[in-house]
Short mmCIF file of C-alpha atoms and ligand atoms in Angstrom, two decimals:
data_model
loop_
_atom_site.label_atom_id
_atom_site.label_comp_id
_atom_site.label_asym_id
_atom_site.label_seq_id
_atom_site.Cartn_x
_atom_site.Cartn_y
_atom_site.Cartn_z
CA MET A 15 157.73 90.67 66.47
CA SER A 16 154.67 88.99 63.64
CA PHE A 17 156.26 85.41 64.35
CA LEU A 18 155.92 85.57 68.46
CA ASN A 19 152.56 86.71 67.80
CA PHE A 20 152.75 89.37 69.22
CA ASP A 21 150.66 93.01 67.75
CA SER A 22 153.34 95.75 69.04
CA CYS A 23 157.84 95.13 69.55
CA VAL A 24 156.17 98.10 72.42
CA PHE A 25 156.19 96.03 76.13
CA MET A 26 154.99 97.31 79.81
CA ALA A 27 157.65 95.42 81.71
CA PRO A 28 156.42 93.54 84.90
CA MET A 29 156.21 95.60 87.58
CA ALA A 30 154.92 94.07 91.44
CA GLY A 31 152.38 95.88 93.35
CA ILE A 32 151.49 98.07 90.42
CA THR A 33 151.01 95.91 86.62
CA ASP A 34 147.78 94.37 87.96
CA ALA A 35 144.26 93.71 86.49
CA PRO A 36 143.30 97.02 86.44
CA TRP A 37 146.61 99.26 84.89
CA ARG A 38 145.98 96.30 82.04
CA LYS A 39 142.55 97.39 81.75
CA ILE A 40 143.64 100.84 81.15
CA LEU A 41 146.18 100.31 79.04
CA SER A 42 144.19 97.71 77.20
CA SER A 43 141.69 100.50 76.50
CA LEU A 44 144.49 103.47 75.68
CA GLY A 45 145.01 100.48 72.34
CA GLY A 46 149.49 99.47 71.83
CA GLY A 47 151.37 97.73 73.49
CA ASN A 48 151.87 95.03 75.04
CA LEU A 49 150.94 93.76 78.46
CA ILE A 50 152.09 91.13 81.30
CA SER A 51 150.97 90.41 85.16
CA GLU A 52 152.66 91.03 87.93
CA MET A 53 155.24 87.99 88.42
CA ALA A 54 153.47 84.88 90.63
CA ALA A 55 155.69 82.86 92.61
CA VAL A 56 155.63 79.01 91.43
CA ASN A 57 154.91 77.60 95.17
CA ALA A 58 152.56 80.42 96.01
CA ILE A 59 150.48 79.47 93.34
CA GLN A 60 150.85 75.71 93.66
CA ARG A 61 149.10 75.19 97.05
CA GLN A 62 146.68 78.24 95.79
CA ASN A 63 147.63 80.78 97.98
CA PRO A 64 145.16 83.60 96.54
CA LYS A 65 147.60 86.69 96.22
CA SER A 66 149.46 84.63 93.21
CA TYR A 67 146.50 82.72 92.25
CA GLN A 68 144.51 85.75 91.67
CA ILE A 69 147.48 87.39 89.78
CA ALA A 70 148.05 84.76 87.33
CA ASN A 71 144.90 83.98 86.87
CA VAL A 72 144.09 86.36 83.31
CA LYS A 73 140.73 84.38 81.93
CA ASP A 74 138.82 86.84 81.71
CA GLU A 75 140.40 89.47 80.23
CA SER A 76 139.85 90.36 77.02
CA TYR A 77 143.24 91.55 75.71
CA PRO A 78 146.27 88.91 75.78
CA VAL A 79 147.97 89.24 78.77
CA VAL A 80 152.10 87.06 79.61
CA VAL A 81 152.22 85.82 82.92
CA GLN A 82 155.85 85.97 84.87
CA LEU A 83 156.80 82.94 87.10
CA VAL A 84 159.79 84.12 90.01
CA GLY A 85 160.62 80.31 91.38
CA ASN A 86 164.12 77.96 92.10
CA ASP A 87 162.48 74.81 91.47
CA ALA A 88 162.24 72.47 87.90
CA GLU A 89 159.13 70.41 88.87
CA LEU A 90 157.21 72.70 90.41
CA PHE A 91 157.89 75.10 87.32
CA SER A 92 156.59 72.87 85.03
CA GLU A 93 152.96 72.36 87.64
CA ALA A 94 152.83 76.36 87.61
CA VAL A 95 153.03 77.03 84.24
CA LYS A 96 150.14 74.12 82.97
CA LEU A 97 148.23 75.90 85.59
CA VAL A 98 148.74 79.31 84.34
CA ALA A 99 148.49 77.45 80.52
CA ASP A 100 145.26 76.44 81.76
CA LEU A 101 144.26 80.45 83.66
CA GLY A 102 144.10 82.34 80.09
CA ALA A 103 147.85 82.67 80.02
CA LYS A 104 149.12 83.70 76.29
CA SER A 105 152.62 82.93 77.19
CA ILE A 106 154.81 82.41 79.70
CA ASP A 107 158.43 84.31 81.39
CA ILE A 108 160.06 83.95 83.64
CA ASN A 109 161.93 86.26 86.19
CA MET A 110 165.23 85.86 86.33
CA GLY A 111 166.33 90.10 87.11
CA CYS A 112 164.43 90.53 90.49
CA PRO A 113 166.84 92.01 92.74
CA VAL A 114 164.89 91.75 95.66
CA LYS A 115 166.22 90.63 98.92
CA LYS A 116 163.63 88.18 99.87
CA ILE A 117 163.43 86.93 96.31
CA VAL A 118 167.21 86.25 95.87
CA ASN A 119 168.05 84.46 99.43
CA ASN A 120 165.22 82.00 98.12
CA ASN A 121 167.35 81.69 95.22
CA SER A 122 164.76 82.80 92.34
CA GLY A 123 165.31 85.74 90.30
CA SER A 124 168.28 87.01 89.77
CA ALA A 125 170.60 84.72 91.41
CA LEU A 126 169.05 82.61 88.97
CA MET A 127 171.95 83.81 86.96
CA LYS A 128 174.45 82.69 89.23
CA ASP A 129 173.06 78.97 88.72
CA MET A 130 172.86 78.58 85.06
CA VAL A 131 171.82 74.78 85.60
CA LEU A 132 169.35 75.92 87.81
CA ALA A 133 168.40 78.09 85.48
CA SER A 134 168.61 75.77 82.58
CA GLN A 135 166.30 73.47 83.90
CA ILE A 136 163.86 76.21 84.82
CA ILE A 137 163.44 76.91 81.34
CA GLU A 138 163.44 73.34 79.87
CA ALA A 139 160.48 72.36 82.66
CA ALA A 140 159.17 75.45 81.78
CA VAL A 141 158.72 75.15 77.84
CA LYS A 142 158.55 71.09 78.14
CA ALA A 143 155.35 71.91 80.28
CA SER A 144 152.79 73.38 78.16
CA LYS A 145 153.02 74.57 74.67
CA LEU A 146 152.48 77.82 75.22
CA LYS A 147 156.21 80.44 74.48
CA VAL A 148 158.34 80.42 77.52
CA SER A 149 160.45 84.05 77.43
CA VAL A 150 162.87 84.89 79.50
CA LYS A 151 164.16 88.26 81.38
CA PHE A 152 167.39 88.72 83.21
CA ARG A 153 170.06 91.51 83.85
CA LYS A 154 173.14 92.20 82.96
CA GLY A 155 174.74 90.37 85.31
CA TRP A 156 175.15 89.78 89.13
CA ASP A 157 177.08 93.03 89.39
CA ASN A 158 180.16 94.10 87.85
CA GLU A 159 182.90 91.79 88.18
CA HIS A 160 180.20 89.10 87.79
CA VAL A 161 178.90 90.59 84.10
CA ASN A 162 177.49 87.13 82.68
CA ALA A 163 174.83 88.54 80.12
CA VAL A 164 175.41 87.18 76.93
CA PRO A 165 176.60 82.97 78.54
CA PHE A 166 173.30 83.44 80.49
CA ALA A 167 171.65 84.51 76.67
CA LYS A 168 172.89 81.83 74.53
CA MET A 169 172.19 79.15 77.41
CA CYS A 170 168.41 80.51 77.67
CA GLU A 171 168.58 80.42 73.45
CA GLU A 172 169.78 76.40 74.19
CA SER A 173 167.15 75.61 76.82
CA GLY A 174 163.97 76.83 74.35
CA ALA A 175 163.16 79.88 75.70
CA ALA A 176 161.36 82.07 72.54
CA TYR A 177 162.28 85.45 73.52
CA LEU A 178 164.05 87.10 75.72
CA THR A 179 164.43 90.03 77.88
CA VAL A 180 167.82 91.80 79.21
CA HIS A 181 167.48 94.75 82.17
CA GLY A 182 171.03 96.57 81.46
CA ARG A 183 171.98 96.65 85.00
CA THR A 184 173.48 94.67 87.12
CA ARG A 185 171.47 92.66 90.54
CA SER A 186 173.57 95.17 92.26
CA GLN A 187 172.71 97.95 90.88
CA GLY A 188 168.61 97.99 91.54
CA TYR A 189 167.24 100.35 89.56
CA SER A 190 170.29 103.10 90.33
CA GLY A 191 172.98 104.30 87.27
CA LYS A 192 171.80 104.00 83.96
CA ALA A 193 171.23 100.80 82.20
CA ASP A 194 174.31 99.54 79.89
CA TRP A 195 172.47 99.84 76.48
CA ASP A 196 175.55 98.16 75.28
CA ILE A 197 175.78 95.06 77.14
CA ILE A 198 171.89 94.53 75.14
CA LYS A 199 173.30 94.76 71.26
CA GLN A 200 176.00 92.51 73.27
CA VAL A 201 172.93 90.52 73.65
CA LYS A 202 171.06 90.47 70.55
CA GLU A 203 173.95 90.24 68.13
CA ASN A 204 175.36 87.19 70.07
CA VAL A 205 171.63 84.54 69.76
CA LYS A 206 169.08 84.45 67.43
CA ILE A 207 166.56 84.13 68.90
CA PRO A 208 164.41 87.89 69.47
CA VAL A 209 165.19 90.36 72.12
CA ILE A 210 163.40 93.10 73.81
CA GLY A 211 165.88 94.87 75.56
CA ASN A 212 164.95 96.73 78.82
CA GLY A 213 165.92 100.26 81.12
CA ASP A 214 165.68 103.92 81.57
CA ILE A 215 163.07 104.05 78.24
CA ASP A 216 160.87 107.03 79.63
CA SER A 217 159.79 108.66 75.68
CA PRO A 218 159.05 107.49 72.13
CA GLN A 219 162.37 108.98 70.71
CA LYS A 220 164.28 107.49 73.62
CA ALA A 221 162.45 103.80 73.03
CA LYS A 222 163.51 104.47 69.14
CA GLU A 223 167.53 105.14 69.82
CA MET A 224 167.21 101.89 71.75
CA MET A 225 165.78 100.69 69.11
CA LEU A 226 168.84 101.82 66.81
CA GLN A 227 171.51 101.70 69.01
CA SER A 228 170.80 98.21 69.90
CA GLY A 229 169.65 96.80 66.92
CA VAL A 230 167.04 95.07 69.72
CA ASP A 231 163.64 93.61 68.56
CA GLY A 232 161.22 95.38 70.99
CA VAL A 233 161.74 97.41 73.91
CA MET A 234 160.21 97.13 77.59
CA ILE A 235 158.98 100.10 79.51
CA GLY A 236 158.99 99.78 83.09
CA ARG A 237 159.32 103.43 85.35
CA ALA A 238 158.67 105.53 82.93
CA MET A 239 154.72 104.65 82.42
CA LEU A 240 154.47 104.83 86.08
CA GLY A 241 151.13 107.61 86.59
CA ASN A 242 151.61 107.77 82.94
CA PRO A 243 149.97 105.23 80.70
CA TRP A 244 149.82 106.63 77.77
CA LEU A 245 153.53 106.07 77.02
CA LEU A 246 153.66 102.24 76.11
CA ASN A 247 151.18 103.47 73.28
CA ARG A 248 152.43 106.61 72.27
CA VAL A 249 155.87 104.50 71.93
CA HIS A 250 153.91 102.21 69.83
CA CYS A 251 152.80 104.24 67.72
CA PHE A 252 156.41 105.99 67.06
CA LEU A 253 157.87 103.23 66.29
CA GLN A 254 155.80 101.46 64.19
CA ASN A 255 154.84 104.66 61.96
CA GLY A 256 156.56 107.49 63.54
CA VAL A 257 153.78 109.26 64.81
CA GLU A 258 154.30 111.94 67.37
CA THR A 259 150.54 111.45 69.93
CA ALA A 260 149.98 114.44 72.16
CA SER A 261 150.81 113.65 76.20
CA PRO A 262 147.91 114.20 77.97
CA THR A 263 145.83 116.90 79.03
CA VAL A 264 145.37 118.17 82.56
CA ALA A 265 141.61 117.09 82.27
CA GLY A 266 142.68 113.65 80.22
CA ILE A 267 145.38 113.17 83.68
CA LYS A 268 142.20 113.78 85.84
CA LYS A 269 139.64 111.21 83.55
CA MET A 270 142.18 109.29 83.80
CA LEU A 271 143.29 109.29 87.42
CA LEU A 272 139.51 108.39 88.47
CA LYS A 273 138.99 106.04 85.98
CA HIS A 274 141.79 104.01 87.54
CA LEU A 275 140.77 104.55 91.00
CA HIS A 276 136.78 102.79 89.78
CA LEU A 277 138.20 99.65 88.30
CA LEU A 278 141.01 99.54 92.10
CA VAL A 279 137.96 99.51 93.87
CA ASP A 280 136.15 97.36 91.90
CA TYR A 281 138.82 95.17 91.90
CA TYR A 282 140.05 95.26 95.11
CA GLY A 283 137.03 96.08 97.15
CA GLU A 284 136.56 99.85 98.63
CA LYS A 285 139.49 99.49 101.24
CA ALA A 286 142.35 97.87 99.73
CA GLY A 287 141.43 99.36 96.53
CA MET A 288 141.72 103.17 97.91
CA ALA A 289 144.68 101.83 99.93
CA ILE A 290 146.55 101.03 96.46
CA SER A 291 145.09 103.86 94.58
CA ARG A 292 147.76 106.00 96.50
CA LYS A 293 150.89 105.37 95.38
CA HIS A 294 149.08 106.12 92.12
CA VAL A 295 147.05 109.28 92.33
CA GLY A 296 150.35 110.52 93.62
CA TRP A 297 152.22 109.70 90.47
CA TYR A 298 150.02 111.28 87.99
CA VAL A 299 149.73 114.43 89.92
CA LYS A 300 153.26 114.32 90.39
CA SER A 301 154.31 117.33 87.96
CA LEU A 302 150.45 119.40 88.52
CA TYR A 303 150.42 122.41 90.60
CA GLU A 304 151.37 121.79 94.32
CA ALA A 305 151.40 117.74 93.97
CA LYS A 306 152.47 117.86 97.32
CA LYS A 307 149.96 119.09 99.61
CA PHE A 308 146.96 117.43 97.66
CA ARG A 309 148.82 113.87 98.32
CA GLU A 310 149.13 114.02 102.13
CA GLN A 311 144.90 115.19 101.96
CA TYR A 312 144.42 111.85 99.64
CA ASN A 313 147.01 109.54 101.28
CA LYS A 314 144.20 109.81 104.71
CA ILE A 315 141.25 109.63 102.48
CA ASN A 316 139.45 105.83 103.06
CA SER A 317 136.23 106.38 100.92
CA LEU A 318 136.03 106.64 97.79
CA ALA A 319 133.09 109.07 97.72
CA ASP A 320 135.67 111.64 99.92
CA ALA A 321 138.31 110.46 96.87
CA GLU A 322 135.91 111.71 93.97
CA GLU A 323 135.14 114.26 96.39
CA VAL A 324 138.62 115.63 96.94
CA ILE A 325 139.74 114.58 93.34
CA GLU A 326 137.37 117.44 92.51
CA LYS A 327 138.35 119.64 94.31
CA TYR A 328 141.33 120.19 93.04
CA PHE A 329 141.33 119.78 89.24
CA THR A 330 138.44 122.14 89.50
CA GLU A 331 141.52 124.93 91.55
CA ILE A 332 143.74 123.17 88.91
CA GLU A 333 142.02 123.91 85.90
CA SER A 334 140.46 127.44 87.31
C1 FMN B 3 157.72 98.66 91.40
C2 FMN B 3 158.27 97.95 90.36
C3 FMN B 3 158.76 96.30 90.44
C4 FMN B 3 158.76 95.55 90.12
N1 FMN B 3 158.96 94.06 90.32
C5 FMN B 3 158.83 93.43 89.25
C6 FMN B 3 158.58 92.22 88.59
O1 FMN B 3 157.65 91.86 89.56
N2 FMN B 3 159.34 91.42 87.27
C7 FMN B 3 160.02 91.86 87.03
O2 FMN B 3 160.77 91.42 86.08
N3 FMN B 3 160.52 93.16 87.20
C8 FMN B 3 159.94 93.48 87.91
N4 FMN B 3 160.93 95.16 87.97
C9 FMN B 3 161.21 96.07 86.89
C10 FMN B 3 160.77 95.88 85.23
O3 FMN B 3 160.67 95.05 85.13
C11 FMN B 3 162.34 96.92 84.57
O4 FMN B 3 162.70 95.47 84.33
C12 FMN B 3 162.53 97.72 85.74
O5 FMN B 3 162.58 98.70 86.30
C13 FMN B 3 164.03 98.86 84.74
O6 FMN B 3 162.65 99.36 83.51
P1 FMN B 3 163.24 100.83 83.57
O7 FMN B 3 164.12 101.15 83.72
O8 FMN B 3 161.94 100.95 81.90
O9 FMN B 3 161.89 101.29 84.64
C14 FMN B 3 160.01 96.21 88.92
C15 FMN B 3 160.69 97.62 89.01
C16 FMN B 3 159.97 98.45 89.72
C17 FMN B 3 160.29 100.26 89.49
#
């Protein structure tokens, strides 16, 4: 991917509510792989909505961040791209794959797969707005009766996209069922720009399998990274040098969980940081002893000091 100026062919998937600045700080400390923001709505950025503005502002981050935008209006995209470029984005990704009702009802996300004319206008406007590269992330199609990833990919290429990411599920599948890697292969075979494959990668071996099966230029990993930030670098090392790095130890999990908790509290403040930490803590411990009981206890806690105490106690019990 050096021609696109990315350090790695492994990409963290954008995940709303998860791939925030604290999460990226953790991943950057582990190395390997490309980082992306949560999606930010173009109209909200325009209004300088504080939450969206915070998502899009990556100026102070010491590593490159792709910023993802979502919306349905070419002119607003043009404005948003200029703003996001000023806010430090390394490149721009356009979300044309989100299945969430609130987004598709607004003719955004995967709804744009049903309106190729508008999708094309949006991509062209985003490309024209700055010197940054613009990529598009989309799905197999709207549903099984409307599988159009290949013509959609060609349209993206003609409209000026620098690379594409294809999630091998339709909008109506959401996140269920198995991702169709064959459609990803078909997209790769039908465009000249780089293609990143996405869907169901949960190990370095599976990433390699996707590369071999579909011929893609890179892979993107989503849900398997929840509570498992190490995976991005493990996949990167395996694809780069065939090196298999070990999964984290229990002590390593505890250290990471505490680090993540502190980053969340520093970034969001204690109240919001503690609330956000609950889902992450649940994911970190999910395969450990009596995880459910610990999670229930943790979810009742509101202060950092109490959180540190129960985490210490839980891990001492496991490790003894
Ligand atoms: C909680 C959650 C939030 C997501 N948010 C976004 C998003 O903001 N933008 C986007 O393009 N995709 C989003 N996705 C989709 C992922 O980027 C990815 O395409 C999907 O999870 C499939 O990859 P996986 O099988 O590796 O998880 C989200 C997925 C999840 C589970």
